[in-house]
Amino acid sequence: MKGYGTKTFGQLNAEQYDMIYEDLMLEETLDSVETLAELAGDGKVLELAIGTGRVALPLAARGLSVHGIEASEAMVAKLRQKPGGSAIPVEIGDIAQVRVKGTFDLIYLVFNTIFNLTTQEDQVCCFKNAARHLSAKGVFVVETVVPDFSEYVDGQRMKGSWAKIDSARFEIAIHDRVAQTIAFQRIVIGEDGTRMVPHFMRYAWPSELDLMAQLAGLERVERWAWWNRSPFRSDSKSHVTVYARARQ
Ligand SMILES: C[S@@+](CC[C@H](N)C(=O)[O-])C[C@H]1O[C@@H](n2cnc3c(N)ncnc32)[C@H](O)[C@@H]1O
């Protein structure tokens, strides 16, 4: 999608992100924080694409030392306004490239954000960057959906989100099955006009993510369907995967 860059998500979503996702995902956030805290033990933690701190802040509140990398200053500005938000060191930059001082015992990339890297090359670089920052016994956790095209017809899907008396929201998604990309346009029509919130992502199947991990010198040690460690099956809609340094 021409014009869609690493900062676009934040520019379009920072203002509403917490209102939309914090309430909607409260249970999910609590589940992820619980499991991530167990994986971290008392080690150092790095969140790739920390956003407004939805997950990082509750982890820091448990006494963990949490750092972040994030492309969008607008998202980080929201993090800074929250209690504890100014104490978390955040490096502004691309999770596929940016280096942070030191190594970490837990690095995590959640909420489908690996797919925000819009090329295979960038996704591989992100695995390599995570590997670079892992301590010898550290783990890298990736949480994302398993792609699902059951609602697509001829490479596209149109879906309504709401129809209220004064507004409607619908989403158009265009699938490129060779590039493995989906271009979304979310359109809200209301009395005060039309607002568009585009999104662009490159998806990867779980097996492709495992290959990226291999290229980065990592191996999969766990794959759950969800944060409660439920078994991953062929019909699972999401996965939480734990990678560690490959044994020699
Ligand atoms: C879906 S939000 C997730 C935020 C946070 N991790 C959470 O779970 O609430 C995706 C985040 O990734 C950030 N982002 C997208 N591409 C990025 C990139 N290449 N490097 C760093 N951050 C990126 C966006 O700015 C946004 O904050």
Tab-separated table of C-alpha atoms and ligand atoms in Angstrom:
chain	number	residue	atom	x	y	z
A	1	MET	CA	0.000	0.000	0.000
A	2	LYS	CA	1.731	3.125	-1.258
A	3	GLY	CA	2.437	5.628	1.517
A	4	TYR	CA	1.984	3.123	4.364
A	5	GLY	CA	5.153	3.174	6.524
A	6	THR	CA	6.330	2.074	9.963
A	7	LYS	CA	4.847	5.172	11.640
A	8	THR	CA	1.466	5.057	9.899
A	9	PHE	CA	-0.177	2.730	12.423
A	10	GLY	CA	0.590	5.132	15.265
A	11	GLN	CA	-0.378	8.238	13.308
A	12	LEU	CA	-3.792	6.744	12.568
A	13	ASN	CA	-4.481	4.841	15.773
A	14	ALA	CA	-2.644	6.386	18.762
A	15	GLU	CA	-5.523	8.637	19.760
A	16	GLN	CA	-8.124	5.862	19.928
A	17	TYR	CA	-5.942	2.799	20.579
A	18	ASP	CA	-6.426	2.528	24.341
A	19	MET	CA	-10.120	3.330	24.190
A	20	ILE	CA	-10.694	0.591	21.616
A	21	TYR	CA	-8.284	-2.097	22.724
A	22	GLU	CA	-7.679	-1.782	26.452
A	23	ASP	CA	-11.294	-2.530	27.373
A	24	LEU	CA	-11.912	-4.921	24.493
A	25	MET	CA	-8.808	-6.926	25.317
A	26	LEU	CA	-8.692	-6.696	29.090
A	27	GLU	CA	-8.956	-10.454	29.570
A	28	GLU	CA	-6.445	-11.144	26.803
A	29	THR	CA	-4.029	-8.617	28.275
A	30	LEU	CA	-4.287	-10.197	31.728
A	31	ASP	CA	-3.693	-13.704	30.285
A	32	SER	CA	-0.673	-12.554	28.291
A	33	VAL	CA	0.836	-10.669	31.227
A	34	GLU	CA	0.492	-13.731	33.450
A	35	THR	CA	2.278	-16.057	31.022
A	36	LEU	CA	4.937	-13.502	30.036
A	37	ALA	CA	5.714	-12.841	33.717
A	38	GLU	CA	6.170	-16.588	34.293
A	39	LEU	CA	8.516	-16.814	31.289
A	40	ALA	CA	10.511	-13.773	32.431
A	41	GLY	CA	11.139	-15.020	35.966
A	42	ASP	CA	13.213	-12.235	37.452
A	43	GLY	CA	15.011	-11.533	34.160
A	44	LYS	CA	15.155	-8.469	31.934
A	45	VAL	CA	12.369	-7.938	29.425
A	46	LEU	CA	12.192	-6.263	25.986
A	47	GLU	CA	8.929	-5.629	24.148
A	48	LEU	CA	9.206	-5.171	20.381
A	49	ALA	CA	6.599	-2.581	19.289
A	50	ILE	CA	5.665	-1.575	22.819
A	51	GLY	CA	2.882	0.753	21.657
A	52	THR	CA	1.061	2.513	24.477
A	53	GLY	CA	2.268	-0.029	27.040
A	54	ARG	CA	-0.851	-2.208	27.202
A	55	VAL	CA	1.267	-5.246	28.144
A	56	ALA	CA	4.542	-3.612	29.231
A	57	LEU	CA	3.031	-1.460	31.984
A	58	PRO	CA	1.403	-4.312	33.937
A	59	LEU	CA	4.657	-6.306	33.606
A	60	ALA	CA	6.671	-3.351	34.929
A	61	ALA	CA	4.135	-2.954	37.752
A	62	ARG	CA	5.102	-6.480	38.856
A	63	GLY	CA	8.640	-5.252	39.413
A	64	LEU	CA	10.131	-6.489	36.134
A	65	SER	CA	12.708	-4.410	34.295
A	66	VAL	CA	10.956	-3.716	30.964
A	67	HIS	CA	12.405	-1.954	27.906
A	68	GLY	CA	10.763	-1.264	24.569
A	69	ILE	CA	11.316	-0.524	20.911
A	70	GLU	CA	8.625	1.357	19.011
A	71	ALA	CA	8.410	3.130	15.641
A	72	SER	CA	5.697	5.606	16.547
A	73	GLU	CA	6.355	8.624	18.751
A	74	ALA	CA	2.578	9.132	18.905
A	75	MET	CA	2.079	5.699	20.549
A	76	VAL	CA	4.968	6.318	22.977
A	77	ALA	CA	3.517	9.722	23.910
A	78	LYS	CA	0.405	7.864	25.112
A	79	LEU	CA	2.568	5.433	27.097
A	80	ARG	CA	4.348	8.369	28.748
A	81	GLN	CA	1.041	9.831	29.982
A	82	LYS	CA	0.172	6.696	31.987
A	83	PRO	CA	1.271	5.894	35.550
A	84	GLY	CA	4.717	4.278	35.344
A	85	GLY	CA	4.965	5.102	31.632
A	86	SER	CA	7.811	7.564	31.928
A	87	ALA	CA	10.030	5.020	33.699
A	88	ILE	CA	10.158	2.551	30.780
A	89	PRO	CA	13.150	3.101	28.456
A	90	VAL	CA	11.968	3.091	24.833
A	91	GLU	CA	14.127	3.245	21.732
A	92	ILE	CA	12.313	4.878	18.821
A	93	GLY	CA	12.898	2.917	15.636
A	94	ASP	CA	12.163	-0.139	13.550
A	95	ILE	CA	11.971	-3.483	15.390
A	96	ALA	CA	13.683	-5.101	12.403
A	97	GLN	CA	16.745	-2.885	12.799
A	98	VAL	CA	17.129	-0.958	16.028
A	99	ARG	CA	19.629	-2.069	18.647
A	100	VAL	CA	19.221	-1.641	22.369
A	101	LYS	CA	22.059	-1.904	24.873
A	102	GLY	CA	22.329	-5.223	26.701
A	103	THR	CA	20.619	-8.584	26.398
A	104	PHE	CA	17.227	-9.755	27.613
A	105	ASP	CA	15.806	-12.939	29.124
A	106	LEU	CA	12.382	-12.394	27.605
A	107	ILE	CA	11.696	-10.619	24.309
A	108	TYR	CA	8.120	-10.555	23.062
A	109	LEU	CA	6.169	-9.374	20.011
A	110	VAL	CA	2.419	-9.716	20.477
A	111	PHE	CA	-0.961	-8.811	18.994
A	112	ASN	CA	-0.119	-9.859	15.398
A	113	THR	CA	2.562	-7.176	15.177
A	114	ILE	CA	5.074	-9.399	13.322
A	115	PHE	CA	2.634	-8.925	10.409
A	116	ASN	CA	3.032	-5.136	10.649
A	117	LEU	CA	6.424	-5.730	9.045
A	118	THR	CA	5.247	-5.747	5.477
A	119	THR	CA	7.920	-7.804	3.717
A	120	GLN	CA	9.352	-11.263	4.352
A	121	GLU	CA	12.812	-9.695	4.479
A	122	ASP	CA	11.808	-7.325	7.300
A	123	GLN	CA	10.202	-10.175	9.235
A	124	VAL	CA	13.409	-12.234	8.968
A	125	CYS	CA	15.429	-9.178	10.069
A	126	CYS	CA	13.126	-8.839	13.064
A	127	PHE	CA	13.815	-12.446	14.143
A	128	LYS	CA	17.544	-11.795	13.708
A	129	ASN	CA	17.292	-8.587	15.710
A	130	ALA	CA	15.457	-10.394	18.510
A	131	ALA	CA	18.113	-13.152	18.487
A	132	ARG	CA	20.847	-10.513	18.765
A	133	HIS	CA	19.274	-9.205	21.972
A	134	LEU	CA	18.587	-12.581	23.625
A	135	SER	CA	20.577	-13.680	26.658
A	136	ALA	CA	21.995	-17.238	26.518
A	137	LYS	CA	18.893	-18.690	28.198
A	138	GLY	CA	16.483	-16.074	26.898
A	139	VAL	CA	13.252	-16.717	25.001
A	140	PHE	CA	11.509	-14.839	22.198
A	141	VAL	CA	7.702	-15.032	22.253
A	142	VAL	CA	5.553	-14.275	19.212
A	143	GLU	CA	1.751	-14.107	19.391
A	144	THR	CA	-0.274	-13.851	16.232
A	145	VAL	CA	-3.349	-15.077	14.406
A	146	VAL	CA	-3.239	-18.018	12.036
A	147	PRO	CA	-4.265	-16.513	8.673
A	148	ASP	CA	-7.845	-17.373	7.708
A	149	PHE	CA	-9.307	-16.694	4.274
A	150	SER	CA	-12.566	-18.595	4.682
A	151	GLU	CA	-14.574	-15.364	4.288
A	152	TYR	CA	-12.689	-14.146	1.192
A	153	VAL	CA	-14.171	-14.454	-2.293
A	154	ASP	CA	-12.003	-13.737	-5.374
A	155	GLY	CA	-9.230	-12.388	-3.139
A	156	GLN	CA	-11.370	-9.921	-1.261
A	157	ARG	CA	-13.677	-9.497	1.694
A	158	MET	CA	-16.110	-6.797	2.697
A	159	LYS	CA	-17.449	-6.813	6.199
A	160	GLY	CA	-19.662	-4.531	8.268
A	161	SER	CA	-18.625	-3.700	11.845
A	162	TRP	CA	-21.610	-1.631	12.947
A	163	ALA	CA	-24.716	0.091	11.664
A	164	LYS	CA	-25.991	2.734	14.091
A	165	ILE	CA	-28.641	5.402	13.609
A	166	ASP	CA	-25.993	8.040	12.838
A	167	SER	CA	-22.996	6.058	11.549
A	168	ALA	CA	-21.754	2.856	9.963
A	169	ARG	CA	-18.350	1.174	9.782
A	170	PHE	CA	-17.239	-1.362	7.233
A	171	GLU	CA	-13.954	-2.877	6.168
A	172	ILE	CA	-12.630	-3.793	2.745
A	173	ALA	CA	-9.732	-6.268	2.585
A	174	ILE	CA	-7.768	-7.096	-0.573
A	175	HIS	CA	-5.617	-10.223	-0.465
A	176	ASP	CA	-2.457	-10.797	-2.520
A	177	ARG	CA	-1.733	-14.482	-2.066
A	178	VAL	CA	1.690	-14.330	-3.719
A	179	ALA	CA	3.092	-11.455	-1.653
A	180	GLN	CA	1.047	-12.747	1.338
A	181	THR	CA	-0.235	-9.257	1.990
A	182	ILE	CA	-3.631	-7.870	2.895
A	183	ALA	CA	-4.528	-4.231	2.278
A	184	PHE	CA	-7.359	-3.097	4.549
A	185	GLN	CA	-9.433	0.027	4.423
A	186	ARG	CA	-11.753	0.640	7.381
A	187	ILE	CA	-14.350	3.240	6.512
A	188	VAL	CA	-16.491	5.036	9.067
A	189	ILE	CA	-19.346	7.109	7.694
A	190	GLY	CA	-21.040	9.464	10.122
A	191	GLU	CA	-22.893	12.754	10.265
A	192	ASP	CA	-19.594	14.647	10.332
A	193	GLY	CA	-18.189	12.965	7.249
A	194	THR	CA	-16.120	9.933	6.274
A	195	ARG	CA	-13.010	8.715	8.072
A	196	MET	CA	-10.628	6.142	6.594
A	197	VAL	CA	-8.269	4.021	8.656
A	198	PRO	CA	-6.060	1.932	6.334
A	199	HIS	CA	-3.959	-0.993	7.501
A	200	PHE	CA	-1.448	-3.069	5.588
A	201	MET	CA	0.103	-6.340	6.664
A	202	ARG	CA	2.121	-9.286	5.456
A	203	TYR	CA	0.987	-12.558	6.968
A	204	ALA	CA	3.030	-15.721	7.483
A	205	TRP	CA	1.965	-19.229	8.408
A	206	PRO	CA	3.317	-20.649	11.688
A	207	SER	CA	5.709	-22.897	9.733
A	208	GLU	CA	7.179	-19.889	7.899
A	209	LEU	CA	7.765	-18.109	11.207
A	210	ASP	CA	9.603	-21.224	12.436
A	211	LEU	CA	11.849	-21.036	9.354
A	212	MET	CA	12.550	-17.367	10.044
A	213	ALA	CA	13.525	-18.374	13.564
A	214	GLN	CA	15.894	-21.005	12.134
A	215	LEU	CA	17.518	-18.373	9.925
A	216	ALA	CA	18.088	-16.343	13.078
A	217	GLY	CA	19.704	-19.275	14.926
A	218	LEU	CA	16.615	-19.957	17.039
A	219	GLU	CA	14.337	-22.964	17.448
A	220	ARG	CA	10.750	-23.378	18.525
A	221	VAL	CA	10.416	-24.743	22.051
A	222	GLU	CA	6.658	-24.251	22.616
A	223	ARG	CA	3.592	-23.479	20.561
A	224	TRP	CA	0.259	-22.920	22.291
A	225	ALA	CA	-3.061	-21.911	20.782
A	226	TRP	CA	-3.415	-19.188	23.383
A	227	TRP	CA	-1.837	-17.575	26.460
A	228	ASN	CA	-3.486	-20.140	28.749
A	229	ARG	CA	-1.151	-22.684	27.101
A	230	SER	CA	-4.024	-24.565	25.433
A	231	PRO	CA	-2.796	-27.083	22.839
A	232	PHE	CA	-2.157	-25.781	19.321
A	233	ARG	CA	-4.162	-27.696	16.699
A	234	SER	CA	-4.650	-27.500	12.947
A	235	ASP	CA	-7.873	-25.525	13.491
A	236	SER	CA	-6.416	-23.083	16.054
A	237	LYS	CA	-7.133	-19.457	15.193
A	238	SER	CA	-4.023	-18.049	16.870
A	239	HIS	CA	-0.710	-19.138	18.308
A	240	VAL	CA	1.687	-18.139	21.022
A	241	THR	CA	5.115	-19.456	20.095
A	242	VAL	CA	8.224	-19.538	22.243
A	243	TYR	CA	11.652	-19.579	20.549
A	244	ALA	CA	15.045	-20.072	22.165
A	245	ARG	CA	18.618	-20.354	20.916
A	246	ALA	CA	18.971	-23.485	18.762
A	247	ARG	CA	20.888	-26.306	20.450
A	248	GLN	CA	24.186	-26.984	18.686
B	1	LIG	C1	-1.152	-3.618	17.238
B	1	LIG	S1	-0.093	-2.425	17.968
B	1	LIG	C2	0.553	-3.348	19.340
B	1	LIG	C3	1.059	-2.478	20.450
B	1	LIG	C4	1.391	-3.220	21.737
B	1	LIG	N1	2.448	-4.193	21.506
B	1	LIG	C5	0.153	-3.921	22.279
B	1	LIG	O1	0.136	-5.147	22.291
B	1	LIG	O2	-0.793	-3.228	22.668
B	1	LIG	C6	1.251	-2.434	16.808
B	1	LIG	C7	2.391	-1.531	17.198
B	1	LIG	O3	3.506	-1.783	16.351
B	1	LIG	C8	4.127	-0.547	16.047
B	1	LIG	N2	4.937	-0.789	14.844
B	1	LIG	C9	4.498	-1.106	13.596
B	1	LIG	N3	5.535	-1.347	12.769
B	1	LIG	C10	6.661	-1.171	13.507
B	1	LIG	C11	8.048	-1.292	13.210
B	1	LIG	N4	8.483	-1.648	11.996
B	1	LIG	N5	8.941	-1.052	14.210
B	1	LIG	C12	8.507	-0.694	15.448
B	1	LIG	N6	7.195	-0.580	15.787
B	1	LIG	C13	6.284	-0.821	14.829
B	1	LIG	C14	2.971	0.409	15.896
B	1	LIG	O4	3.354	1.766	15.952
B	1	LIG	C15	2.100	-0.029	17.077
B	1	LIG	O5	2.477	0.620	18.253
